[in-house]
């Protein structure tokens, strides 16, 4: 994690700020589709600040610069930011949010500027209010991105990779049916149209997949759906004949990607013309849609921001998608089991010297052997010793650590398969862990088991059950600075809303539902020493209970990850009989699912490792 000298970049940006009448300039992480993971051409915040984590916002004044990020990245940001930057540790006591910091800096009639395509309308409106309350002039939409101008010809080109059709044997539902379901929602809410800007929602709705953003099978696009039309805005050169034929069969019109904003303005004009004779129906956009999109559609008069009905529908997997998730996790588990057995043999028996990147590359090689493998679902976090305490650590070739067999090794990794997306974390030790490490690991494991075995009434949110995973750490005065779980797509983004488990406000707004797939991943991190995280993916399902209070169904989890836990790190004296029984059941399932996968002499090592790690407690 090298530090980048940002002095020249900031000087150029400040010159452009003066030219554009801006005193405080906001640089979000997201692209114009509110993507968490972005293409290289959209990594503006990373370019201007040097901080490469996936979450954070930069704010630059004429003499100061601040970078706000959450607890996952405090360690990383502290190492990557140079002396020009002040780190705002979001969520820490007495630390302002980036919005508060920007508002404070605007006092005295100063103007705050932002590219309106990179910020949601709701965030823009609240920021404008805060700036004015602090004595600032307000928020200004600066359509020509100033960081792009600084970046110049060095900025990577926007990717234009081909789009492919996802067959119904994987998607489980055709586009015509999905469009019918969406139109029913629009009719119910009396909406004129839904304008889609989130890339994973568009990919899901039209059963298409792409690769414009690394690890995320999405493609740059917009869409507009009305009661009698569906238009996909995408560069036609990306579509093959199969895609065009499928879209035509489902009565979808194709228009150029860049035509969306002109069509949005035309919709606004049409709504204005109708408004003279009848109350206008509003255009729905996602509450994550950009400020620029809302402005193009005519603003508050004609636009309503809603939690996307596509996001809700996509989060509830159909039976085909759920079975695909189960099956791809068996194959993924086989790859991880083979990798961990290989890694231990290399480090302990062969005394090999391996760095974190070499290990990650070998894990990818094992995954590539599996059926329907497409690629990774995110950068593999292959981390040894103190690097494991960096929650979203990314090893870099030539600048990463050699794996220490006497230290904790944390591996957080995932893959994209045609039938599903995986994300799994295991923490291992190849030698003799300390009593402190074994205790911490077991407390994290107990939290994972507690949440996995929880039963809760329909309507419960991930916000409400987050504490179940933290309770054993809390009793020791310990905790972790990240959420406990996130939604996962079906051969889509590894982080998928609107559901999740944690203390973010959005997790209190979206109840868990049968068919959701999400992670359960408590952890513990001792900065400068080691990190522990145990992550499974789990399906939310309806469970049978003796009673049904209030005539409500009750829900629980079915974990689909098929990788055993590190026995060396488990302190059995801290486990209850019920927890040991849970581990034994889990290990039995893993052994059953792996039957026949490691046959022959060449897999003797893997079989022995699996047998040892799944012995009954």
Coordinates of C-alpha atoms in Angstrom, one line a residue:
X1 CA 0.0 0.0 0.0
X2 CA 2.1 2.8 -1.3
X3 CA 1.6 6.5 -0.6
X4 CA 1.0 8.7 -3.7
X5 CA 2.3 12.3 -3.8
X6 CA -0.9 14.2 -4.6
X7 CA 0.6 17.7 -4.4
X8 CA 0.6 18.4 -8.1
X9 CA -2.9 16.9 -8.6
X10 CA -4.4 19.0 -5.9
X11 CA -2.8 22.1 -7.3
X12 CA -4.3 21.5 -10.7
X13 CA -7.7 20.7 -9.2
X14 CA -7.7 23.9 -7.1
X15 CA -6.9 26.0 -10.2
X16 CA -9.9 24.5 -12.0
X17 CA -12.0 25.1 -8.9
X18 CA -11.2 28.8 -9.1
X19 CA -12.1 28.9 -12.8
X20 CA -15.5 27.3 -12.0
X21 CA -16.3 29.4 -9.0
X22 CA -16.1 26.6 -6.6
X23 CA -14.5 26.9 -3.1
X24 CA -15.1 23.3 -1.8
X25 CA -15.2 20.4 -4.2
X26 CA -16.6 17.0 -3.4
X27 CA -15.2 13.8 -5.1
X28 CA -17.4 10.8 -4.4
X29 CA -16.3 7.1 -4.8
X30 CA -19.2 6.1 -7.0
X31 CA -19.7 6.3 -10.8
X32 CA -22.8 7.7 -12.5
X33 CA -24.7 4.5 -11.7
X34 CA -24.0 4.6 -7.9
X35 CA -21.8 1.5 -8.3
X36 CA -19.8 0.5 -5.2
X37 CA -17.2 -1.3 -7.4
X38 CA -16.2 0.9 -10.4
X39 CA -14.3 0.7 -13.6
X40 CA -10.8 2.2 -13.7
X41 CA -12.0 5.2 -15.6
X42 CA -14.3 6.2 -12.7
X43 CA -11.8 5.9 -9.9
X44 CA -11.6 9.6 -9.5
X45 CA -11.4 9.7 -5.7
X46 CA -8.6 7.2 -5.7
X47 CA -6.7 9.3 -8.3
X48 CA -7.0 12.6 -6.5
X49 CA -6.3 11.2 -3.0
X50 CA -4.2 8.1 -3.4
X51 CA -6.6 6.0 -1.3
X52 CA -7.8 3.0 -3.2
X53 CA -10.4 1.5 -0.8
X54 CA -13.9 0.9 -2.2
X55 CA -15.7 3.4 0.1
X56 CA -14.9 7.0 0.9
X57 CA -15.4 10.6 -0.2
X58 CA -12.8 13.3 -0.8
X59 CA -13.5 16.9 -0.1
X60 CA -11.0 19.6 -1.3
X61 CA -10.9 23.3 -0.5
X62 CA -8.3 25.8 -1.7
X63 CA -6.0 25.0 1.2
X64 CA -7.2 21.8 2.8
X65 CA -8.1 18.2 1.7
X66 CA -10.1 15.6 3.7
X67 CA -10.9 11.9 3.0
X68 CA -13.7 10.3 4.9
X69 CA -14.0 6.5 5.1
X70 CA -15.4 3.9 7.4
X71 CA -13.8 1.5 9.9
X72 CA -13.0 -1.1 7.3
X73 CA -10.4 1.2 5.8
X74 CA -9.0 3.3 8.7
X75 CA -5.7 1.3 8.6
X76 CA -5.4 1.3 4.8
X77 CA -6.2 5.0 4.5
X78 CA -3.7 5.9 7.2
X79 CA -1.0 4.2 5.1
X80 CA -2.0 5.5 1.6
X81 CA -2.8 9.2 2.3
X82 CA 0.1 11.6 2.0
X83 CA 0.6 14.7 4.1
X84 CA -1.8 16.8 2.1
X85 CA -4.8 14.9 3.5
X86 CA -6.7 14.8 6.8
X87 CA -8.4 11.4 7.5
X88 CA -12.0 11.6 8.7
X89 CA -12.8 8.4 10.5
X90 CA -16.5 8.0 9.9
X91 CA -18.5 6.8 12.9
X92 CA -15.9 7.7 15.5
X93 CA -16.8 10.0 18.3
X94 CA -16.5 13.7 17.6
X95 CA -15.4 13.1 14.0
X96 CA -17.5 15.1 11.5
X97 CA -19.0 13.4 8.5
X98 CA -17.7 14.5 5.1
X99 CA -21.0 16.5 4.7
X100 CA -20.5 18.3 8.0
X101 CA -16.8 19.0 7.1
X102 CA -17.7 20.4 3.7
X103 CA -20.5 22.5 5.2
X104 CA -18.1 23.9 7.9
X105 CA -15.6 24.8 5.2
X106 CA -18.3 26.6 3.2
X107 CA -18.9 29.2 5.9
X108 CA -18.7 32.8 4.8
X109 CA -20.6 32.5 1.6
X110 CA -18.5 29.8 -0.1
X111 CA -19.8 27.5 -2.9
X112 CA -19.6 23.8 -2.7
X113 CA -19.4 22.0 -6.1
X114 CA -19.9 18.4 -7.2
X115 CA -20.4 16.5 -10.4
X116 CA -24.2 15.9 -10.3
X117 CA -23.9 12.5 -12.0
X118 CA -21.9 11.1 -9.1
X119 CA -24.2 12.0 -6.2
X120 CA -27.8 11.0 -5.4
X121 CA -30.4 13.7 -5.4
X122 CA -31.3 13.1 -1.8
X123 CA -27.6 13.5 -0.7
X124 CA -27.3 16.6 -2.8
X125 CA -30.4 18.2 -1.3
X126 CA -29.3 17.5 2.3
X127 CA -25.8 18.8 1.5
X128 CA -27.2 22.0 0.0
X129 CA -29.3 22.5 3.2
X130 CA -26.3 21.9 5.4
X131 CA -24.1 24.3 3.4
X132 CA -26.6 27.1 3.6
X133 CA -27.2 26.6 7.3
X134 CA -23.5 26.9 7.8
X135 CA -23.4 30.2 6.0
X136 CA -22.3 28.8 2.6
X137 CA -23.7 29.9 -0.7
X138 CA -25.1 26.4 -1.5
X139 CA -24.3 23.4 -3.7
X140 CA -23.4 23.9 -7.3
X141 CA -23.8 21.2 -10.0
X142 CA -20.5 21.2 -12.0
X143 CA -21.3 19.0 -15.0
X144 CA -17.8 18.9 -16.4
X145 CA -15.9 16.7 -13.9
X146 CA -12.9 18.6 -12.6
X147 CA -10.9 15.5 -11.6
X148 CA -11.3 14.1 -15.1
X149 CA -9.8 17.4 -16.4
X150 CA -6.8 17.0 -14.0
X151 CA -6.4 13.3 -15.0
X152 CA -6.4 14.2 -18.7
X153 CA -5.1 11.7 -21.2
X154 CA -3.8 9.4 -18.5
X155 CA -7.4 8.6 -17.5
X156 CA -8.2 5.0 -18.7
X157 CA -10.8 4.6 -21.5
X158 CA -14.3 3.4 -20.6
X159 CA -14.5 -0.3 -21.2
X160 CA -16.7 -1.5 -24.0
X161 CA -16.8 -5.3 -23.4
X162 CA -19.3 -7.6 -25.0
X163 CA -22.6 -8.4 -23.4
X164 CA -23.9 -12.0 -23.2
X165 CA -27.3 -13.6 -22.6
X166 CA -27.8 -15.5 -19.4
X167 CA -29.9 -18.6 -20.3
X168 CA -33.1 -19.2 -18.3
X169 CA -31.7 -22.4 -16.9
X170 CA -29.6 -20.1 -14.7
X171 CA -31.9 -17.0 -14.4
X172 CA -35.1 -19.0 -13.6
X173 CA -37.4 -16.3 -15.1
X174 CA -37.6 -14.6 -18.5
X175 CA -37.5 -10.9 -19.1
X176 CA -41.2 -10.7 -20.2
X177 CA -42.3 -12.0 -16.8
X178 CA -40.0 -9.6 -15.0
X179 CA -41.3 -6.7 -17.0
X180 CA -44.9 -7.7 -16.3
X181 CA -44.1 -7.8 -12.5
X182 CA -42.5 -4.4 -12.7
X183 CA -45.5 -2.9 -14.6
X184 CA -47.8 -4.2 -11.9
X185 CA -45.8 -2.3 -9.3
X186 CA -45.9 0.8 -11.5
X187 CA -49.6 0.6 -11.9
X188 CA -50.2 0.1 -8.2
X189 CA -48.1 3.2 -7.5
X190 CA -49.6 5.1 -10.4
X191 CA -46.2 5.8 -11.9
X192 CA -45.7 6.9 -15.5
X193 CA -42.4 5.0 -15.9
X194 CA -39.4 3.6 -14.0
X195 CA -36.0 4.9 -15.1
X196 CA -33.3 2.4 -14.2
X197 CA -29.7 3.5 -13.6
X198 CA -28.3 0.7 -11.4
X199 CA -26.2 -1.6 -13.5
X200 CA -27.0 -4.8 -11.7
X201 CA -30.7 -4.1 -11.8
X202 CA -30.5 -3.7 -15.5
X203 CA -28.5 -6.9 -16.0
X204 CA -31.0 -8.8 -13.9
X205 CA -34.1 -7.4 -15.6
X206 CA -32.9 -8.2 -19.1
X207 CA -31.1 -11.5 -18.2
X208 CA -27.9 -10.1 -19.7
X209 CA -24.4 -10.1 -18.2
X210 CA -21.2 -8.1 -19.1
X211 CA -17.7 -7.3 -17.8
X212 CA -17.4 -3.5 -17.9
X213 CA -16.5 -3.5 -14.2
X214 CA -13.9 -5.9 -13.0
X215 CA -15.4 -8.8 -10.9
X216 CA -19.0 -7.5 -11.5
X217 CA -20.8 -9.1 -14.5
X218 CA -22.5 -5.8 -15.5
X219 CA -22.4 -3.4 -18.4
X220 CA -22.8 0.3 -18.8
X221 CA -26.4 1.0 -19.5
X222 CA -29.7 2.7 -18.6
X223 CA -33.3 1.6 -19.1
X224 CA -36.8 3.1 -19.1
X225 CA -39.8 1.0 -18.6
X226 CA -43.4 2.2 -19.1
X227 CA -46.7 0.4 -19.3
X228 CA -46.3 -0.2 -23.0
X229 CA -42.6 0.0 -23.7
X230 CA -39.1 -1.0 -22.5
X231 CA -36.0 0.7 -23.7
X232 CA -32.4 -0.4 -23.0
X233 CA -29.7 2.2 -23.5
X234 CA -26.5 0.4 -24.3
X235 CA -23.9 0.7 -27.0
X236 CA -25.2 -1.6 -29.8
X237 CA -21.7 -2.8 -30.6
X238 CA -21.7 -4.7 -27.3
X239 CA -24.6 -6.9 -28.2
X240 CA -24.3 -10.1 -30.2
X241 CA -27.1 -11.5 -32.4
X242 CA -28.4 -13.7 -29.5
X243 CA -28.8 -10.7 -27.2
X244 CA -30.6 -8.7 -29.9
X245 CA -32.9 -11.6 -30.7
X246 CA -33.8 -12.1 -27.1
X247 CA -34.4 -8.5 -26.5
X248 CA -36.6 -8.3 -29.6
X249 CA -38.6 -11.3 -28.4
X250 CA -39.3 -9.6 -25.2
X251 CA -40.3 -6.4 -26.9
X252 CA -37.3 -4.3 -25.7
X253 CA -36.1 -1.4 -27.8
X254 CA -32.3 -0.7 -28.0
X255 CA -31.0 2.8 -28.0
X256 CA -27.5 4.2 -27.6
X257 CA -26.2 4.6 -24.1
X258 CA -25.6 8.4 -24.5
X259 CA -29.2 8.9 -25.6
X260 CA -30.7 8.5 -22.1
X261 CA -30.4 12.0 -20.9
X262 CA -32.0 13.5 -24.1
X263 CA -34.9 11.0 -23.8
X264 CA -35.2 11.9 -20.1
X265 CA -35.5 15.6 -21.0
X266 CA -38.1 14.7 -23.6
X267 CA -40.1 12.8 -20.9
X268 CA -40.0 15.9 -18.7
X269 CA -41.3 18.0 -21.6
X270 CA -44.1 15.5 -22.3
X271 CA -45.1 15.6 -18.6
X272 CA -45.1 19.4 -18.6
X273 CA -47.4 19.4 -21.7
X274 CA -49.8 17.0 -20.1
X275 CA -49.8 18.8 -16.8
X276 CA -52.0 21.5 -18.3
X277 CA -54.9 19.1 -18.6
X278 CA -54.4 16.4 -16.0
X279 CA -52.3 15.8 -12.8
X280 CA -49.0 14.3 -14.1
X281 CA -48.0 10.8 -13.1
X282 CA -44.5 10.8 -11.8
X283 CA -41.4 9.1 -13.1
X284 CA -39.9 6.7 -10.6
X285 CA -36.2 6.6 -10.1
X286 CA -34.2 4.7 -7.6
X287 CA -33.3 6.6 -4.4
X288 CA -29.7 5.9 -5.5
X289 CA -30.3 7.6 -8.8
X290 CA -28.1 10.6 -9.6
X291 CA -28.9 14.2 -9.1
X292 CA -28.2 14.7 -12.8
X293 CA -30.9 12.2 -13.7
X294 CA -33.5 13.8 -11.6
X295 CA -32.7 17.2 -13.0
X296 CA -33.0 15.9 -16.5
X297 CA -36.4 14.3 -15.7
X298 CA -37.8 17.7 -14.5
X299 CA -37.0 17.6 -10.8
X300 CA -39.4 17.2 -7.9
X301 CA -42.5 18.1 -9.9
X302 CA -42.2 15.0 -12.1
X303 CA -39.9 12.7 -10.3
X304 CA -40.3 10.4 -7.2
X305 CA -37.4 8.7 -5.6
X306 CA -38.2 5.3 -4.3
X307 CA -36.5 2.1 -3.1
X308 CA -36.2 0.3 -6.3
X309 CA -38.8 -2.4 -6.9
X310 CA -36.2 -4.1 -9.1
X311 CA -33.7 -4.2 -6.2
X312 CA -36.4 -5.8 -3.9
X313 CA -37.4 -8.4 -6.6
X314 CA -33.8 -9.2 -7.4
X315 CA -32.9 -9.8 -3.7
X316 CA -35.5 -12.6 -3.4
X317 CA -34.0 -15.4 -5.4
X318 CA -36.2 -17.8 -7.3
X319 CA -35.9 -21.6 -6.9
X320 CA -33.6 -21.9 -9.8
X321 CA -31.3 -19.2 -8.5
X322 CA -31.3 -20.7 -5.0
X323 CA -30.4 -24.1 -6.2
X324 CA -27.6 -22.6 -8.3
X325 CA -26.2 -20.9 -5.2
X326 CA -26.2 -24.2 -3.4
X327 CA -24.5 -26.0 -6.2
X328 CA -21.8 -23.4 -7.0
X329 CA -20.9 -23.2 -3.3
X330 CA -20.2 -27.0 -3.3
X331 CA -17.8 -26.5 -6.2
X332 CA -16.3 -23.4 -4.7
X333 CA -15.9 -25.3 -1.4
X334 CA -14.0 -28.0 -3.2
X335 CA -11.6 -25.4 -4.6
X336 CA -11.0 -23.8 -1.2
X337 CA -10.5 -27.2 0.5
X338 CA -7.9 -28.2 -2.1
X339 CA -6.2 -24.8 -1.8
X340 CA -5.9 -24.9 2.0
X341 CA -4.6 -28.4 2.0
X342 CA -2.1 -27.4 -0.7
X343 CA -1.0 -24.2 1.2
X344 CA -0.4 -26.0 4.4
X345 CA 1.6 -28.7 2.7
X346 CA 3.7 -26.1 0.9
X347 CA 4.4 -24.1 4.0
X348 CA 4.9 -26.9 6.6
X349 CA 6.0 -30.0 4.7
X350 CA 7.9 -28.5 1.8
X351 CA 9.1 -25.4 3.6
X352 CA 8.2 -23.3 0.5
X353 CA 8.5 -19.5 0.6
X354 CA 5.2 -18.1 -0.7
X355 CA 3.9 -14.6 -0.8
X356 CA 0.3 -13.5 -0.4
X357 CA -0.2 -12.9 -4.2
X358 CA 1.3 -16.3 -5.1
X359 CA -1.2 -18.0 -2.7
X360 CA -4.1 -16.0 -4.2
X361 CA -3.1 -16.9 -7.7
X362 CA -3.0 -20.6 -6.8
X363 CA -6.5 -20.4 -5.3
X364 CA -7.8 -18.8 -8.5
X365 CA -6.2 -21.7 -10.4
X366 CA -8.1 -24.3 -8.3
X367 CA -11.3 -22.4 -8.9
X368 CA -10.8 -22.2 -12.6
X369 CA -11.0 -26.0 -12.7
X370 CA -14.6 -25.9 -11.5
X371 CA -17.6 -26.2 -13.8
X372 CA -19.3 -22.9 -14.9
X373 CA -16.5 -20.8 -13.4
X374 CA -16.5 -17.3 -15.0
X375 CA -14.0 -15.3 -12.8
X376 CA -13.5 -13.9 -9.3
X377 CA -16.1 -11.9 -7.6
X378 CA -13.6 -9.5 -6.0
X379 CA -9.9 -9.1 -5.3
X380 CA -8.8 -12.0 -3.1
X381 CA -7.8 -10.8 0.4
X382 CA -4.8 -13.1 1.0
X383 CA -3.3 -11.7 4.2
X384 CA -0.7 -12.9 6.7
X385 CA 0.0 -11.7 10.3
X386 CA -0.6 -7.9 10.7
X387 CA -1.9 -7.6 7.1
X388 CA -4.9 -9.7 8.2
X389 CA -5.9 -6.8 10.5
X390 CA -6.4 -4.6 7.4
X391 CA -10.1 -5.4 6.9
X392 CA -10.1 -4.9 3.1
X393 CA -6.4 -5.6 2.4
X394 CA -5.3 -6.1 -1.2
X395 CA -1.9 -7.7 -1.7
X396 CA 0.1 -6.3 -4.6
X397 CA 2.7 -8.2 -6.7
X398 CA 6.2 -7.3 -5.6
X399 CA 5.0 -5.3 -2.6
X400 CA 3.2 -7.9 -0.5
X401 CA 4.3 -10.0 2.5
X402 CA 5.7 -13.5 2.6
X403 CA 3.2 -15.9 4.3
X404 CA 4.4 -16.7 7.8
X405 CA 3.5 -20.3 8.8
X406 CA 3.6 -19.2 12.5
X407 CA 1.1 -16.4 12.0
X408 CA -2.6 -16.2 11.3
X409 CA -3.5 -16.3 7.6
X410 CA -6.9 -14.7 6.6
X411 CA -8.3 -15.5 3.2
X412 CA -11.4 -13.7 2.0
X413 CA -12.3 -14.6 -1.6
X414 CA -15.1 -15.4 -4.0
X415 CA -16.0 -16.4 -7.5
X416 CA -18.5 -15.8 -10.2
X417 CA -20.2 -18.9 -11.6
X418 CA -22.9 -19.0 -14.2
X419 CA -25.2 -20.4 -11.5
X420 CA -24.2 -18.1 -8.6
X421 CA -21.8 -15.9 -6.8
X422 CA -19.6 -16.9 -3.8
X423 CA -17.9 -15.0 -1.0
X424 CA -16.2 -16.9 1.8
X425 CA -13.7 -16.0 4.5
X426 CA -11.6 -18.5 6.5
X427 CA -8.9 -17.7 9.0
X428 CA -6.2 -20.3 9.5
X429 CA -3.1 -21.0 11.5
X430 CA -0.5 -23.5 10.3
X431 CA 1.5 -23.7 13.5
X432 CA 0.7 -23.1 17.2
X433 CA -1.7 -20.2 17.7
X434 CA -1.5 -18.2 21.0
X435 CA -4.2 -18.6 23.6
X436 CA -5.4 -15.0 22.8
X437 CA -5.8 -15.9 19.1
X438 CA -7.7 -19.1 19.9
X439 CA -10.0 -17.2 22.2
X440 CA -10.7 -14.4 19.7
X441 CA -11.3 -16.9 16.9
X442 CA -13.7 -18.9 19.0
X443 CA -15.6 -15.8 20.1
X444 CA -16.0 -14.9 16.4
X445 CA -17.1 -18.5 15.6
X446 CA -19.7 -18.4 18.4
X447 CA -21.1 -15.2 16.9
X448 CA -21.3 -16.8 13.5
X449 CA -23.1 -19.9 14.9
X450 CA -25.5 -17.7 17.0
X451 CA -26.7 -15.8 13.9
X452 CA -26.8 -18.9 11.7
X453 CA -29.1 -20.6 14.2
X454 CA -31.3 -17.6 14.9
X455 CA -35.1 -17.8 14.2
X456 CA -37.0 -14.6 13.9
X457 CA -40.5 -13.5 12.7
X458 CA -41.1 -12.2 9.2
X459 CA -40.6 -8.5 9.1
X460 CA -37.4 -8.6 11.1
X461 CA -34.5 -6.5 9.6
X462 CA -30.8 -7.2 9.5
X463 CA -30.4 -4.2 11.8
X464 CA -32.3 -5.9 14.5
X465 CA -30.3 -9.1 14.6
X466 CA -26.7 -7.7 14.1
X467 CA -26.1 -7.9 17.8
X468 CA -26.4 -11.7 17.9
X469 CA -23.1 -12.0 16.1
X470 CA -21.4 -9.5 18.3
X471 CA -22.6 -10.6 21.7
X472 CA -19.7 -12.8 22.7
X473 CA -17.2 -10.1 21.7
X474 CA -19.2 -7.5 23.5
X475 CA -19.0 -9.5 26.7
X476 CA -15.2 -9.2 26.5
X477 CA -15.4 -5.5 25.6
X478 CA -14.4 -6.2 22.0
X479 CA -16.1 -5.5 18.6
X480 CA -15.4 -5.0 14.9
X481 CA -15.7 -2.0 12.6
X482 CA -17.7 -3.5 9.7
X483 CA -21.2 -4.8 9.0
X484 CA -22.0 -8.4 9.8
X485 CA -23.6 -9.2 6.5
X486 CA -24.4 -8.0 3.0
X487 CA -26.7 -9.2 0.3
X488 CA -25.2 -11.2 -2.6
X489 CA -26.3 -11.4 -6.2
X490 CA -27.0 -14.4 -8.3
X491 CA -24.1 -14.3 -10.8
X492 CA -24.2 -10.6 -10.1
X493 CA -22.5 -8.2 -7.7
X494 CA -21.1 -9.7 -4.6
X495 CA -22.5 -6.8 -2.6
X496 CA -26.2 -6.4 -3.3
X497 CA -28.8 -4.2 -1.6
X498 CA -31.2 -3.4 -0.1
X499 CA -30.8 -6.0 2.6
X500 CA -27.9 -6.6 5.0
X501 CA -27.0 -7.2 8.6
X502 CA -25.4 -4.3 10.5
X503 CA -26.0 -0.9 11.9
X504 CA -26.4 1.1 8.7
X505 CA -29.7 2.9 8.5
X506 CA -30.7 1.2 5.2
X507 CA -30.6 -2.2 6.9
X508 CA -33.3 -1.0 9.3
X509 CA -35.5 -0.2 6.3
X510 CA -35.4 -3.5 4.5
X511 CA -36.8 -6.6 6.2
X512 CA -35.2 -10.0 5.5
X513 CA -37.4 -12.2 3.3
X514 CA -37.4 -15.9 2.4
X515 CA -35.2 -16.2 -0.7
X516 CA -32.6 -13.6 0.3
X517 CA -29.0 -14.6 0.1
X518 CA -26.5 -12.8 2.4
X519 CA -23.3 -13.1 4.2
X520 CA -22.7 -13.8 7.9
X521 CA -19.2 -12.5 8.7
X522 CA -18.3 -11.4 12.2
X523 CA -14.6 -10.7 12.9
X524 CA -12.0 -9.3 15.2
X525 CA -8.9 -7.3 14.4
X526 CA -5.9 -6.5 16.5
X527 CA -4.1 -3.7 14.6
X528 CA -0.5 -4.5 13.8
X529 CA -0.8 -8.1 14.9
X530 CA -3.6 -10.2 13.3
X531 CA -7.1 -10.3 12.1
X532 CA -9.9 -12.9 12.2
X533 CA -13.0 -13.2 10.1
X534 CA -15.3 -16.1 9.5
X535 CA -17.8 -15.7 6.6
X536 CA -20.5 -17.9 5.2
X537 CA -23.2 -17.2 2.7
X538 CA -26.7 -18.1 3.9
X539 CA -30.2 -18.4 2.4
X540 CA -33.1 -16.9 4.3
X541 CA -35.8 -19.5 4.5
X542 CA -39.1 -20.1 6.2
X543 CA -38.8 -22.5 9.2
X544 CA -41.4 -24.5 11.1
X545 CA -42.1 -23.5 14.7
X546 CA -44.3 -25.0 17.3
X547 CA -46.4 -21.8 17.4
X548 CA -47.1 -18.9 15.0
X549 CA -47.5 -15.8 17.0
X550 CA -49.6 -13.2 15.3
X551 CA -50.1 -15.6 12.4
X552 CA -46.6 -14.6 11.1
X553 CA -44.3 -17.1 9.5
X554 CA -40.8 -17.4 11.1
X555 CA -37.6 -17.3 9.2
X556 CA -34.1 -18.7 9.7
X557 CA -30.9 -19.3 7.8
X558 CA -29.5 -22.2 5.7
X559 CA -25.8 -21.6 5.2
X560 CA -24.5 -22.8 1.8
X561 CA -20.7 -22.3 2.2
X562 CA -19.0 -25.7 2.3
X563 CA -15.6 -25.1 3.9
X564 CA -14.6 -26.3 7.4
X565 CA -13.3 -24.2 10.2
X566 CA -9.7 -24.1 11.5
X567 CA -9.5 -26.7 14.3
X568 CA -6.2 -25.3 15.6
X569 CA -7.9 -22.0 16.3
X570 CA -10.9 -23.4 18.1
X571 CA -10.9 -23.4 21.9
X572 CA -13.3 -26.2 22.7
X573 CA -13.6 -25.1 26.3
X574 CA -15.5 -22.0 25.2
X575 CA -18.1 -23.9 23.1
X576 CA -21.4 -25.1 24.4
X577 CA -22.7 -28.6 23.7
X578 CA -25.2 -27.1 21.2
X579 CA -22.4 -25.2 19.4
X580 CA -20.3 -28.4 19.1
X581 CA -23.3 -30.2 17.7
X582 CA -23.8 -27.4 15.1
X583 CA -20.1 -27.8 14.1
X584 CA -20.5 -31.6 13.8
X585 CA -23.6 -31.3 11.7
X586 CA -21.9 -28.7 9.4
X587 CA -18.8 -30.9 9.0
X588 CA -21.0 -33.9 8.2
X589 CA -22.7 -32.0 5.4
X590 CA -19.3 -30.8 4.1
X591 CA -17.9 -34.4 4.0
X592 CA -21.1 -35.6 2.3
X593 CA -21.0 -32.8 -0.4
X594 CA -17.4 -33.5 -1.1
X595 CA -17.8 -37.2 -1.7
X596 CA -16.2 -38.3 -4.9
X597 CA -14.5 -35.0 -5.5
X598 CA -11.0 -35.9 -4.3
X599 CA -10.5 -39.4 -5.6
X600 CA -7.1 -40.9 -6.6
X601 CA -3.6 -40.7 -5.3
X602 CA -3.1 -37.1 -6.5
X603 CA -5.8 -36.0 -4.0
X604 CA -4.6 -38.0 -1.0
X605 CA -3.3 -34.8 0.7
X606 CA -6.6 -33.0 0.3
X607 CA -8.6 -36.0 1.6
X608 CA -6.3 -36.2 4.7
X609 CA -6.7 -32.5 5.3
X610 CA -10.5 -32.6 5.0
X611 CA -10.7 -35.7 7.2
X612 CA -8.7 -34.0 9.9
X613 CA -10.5 -30.6 9.8
X614 CA -14.0 -32.2 10.0
X615 CA -13.4 -34.7 12.8
X616 CA -16.2 -34.6 15.4
X617 CA -15.9 -32.4 18.5

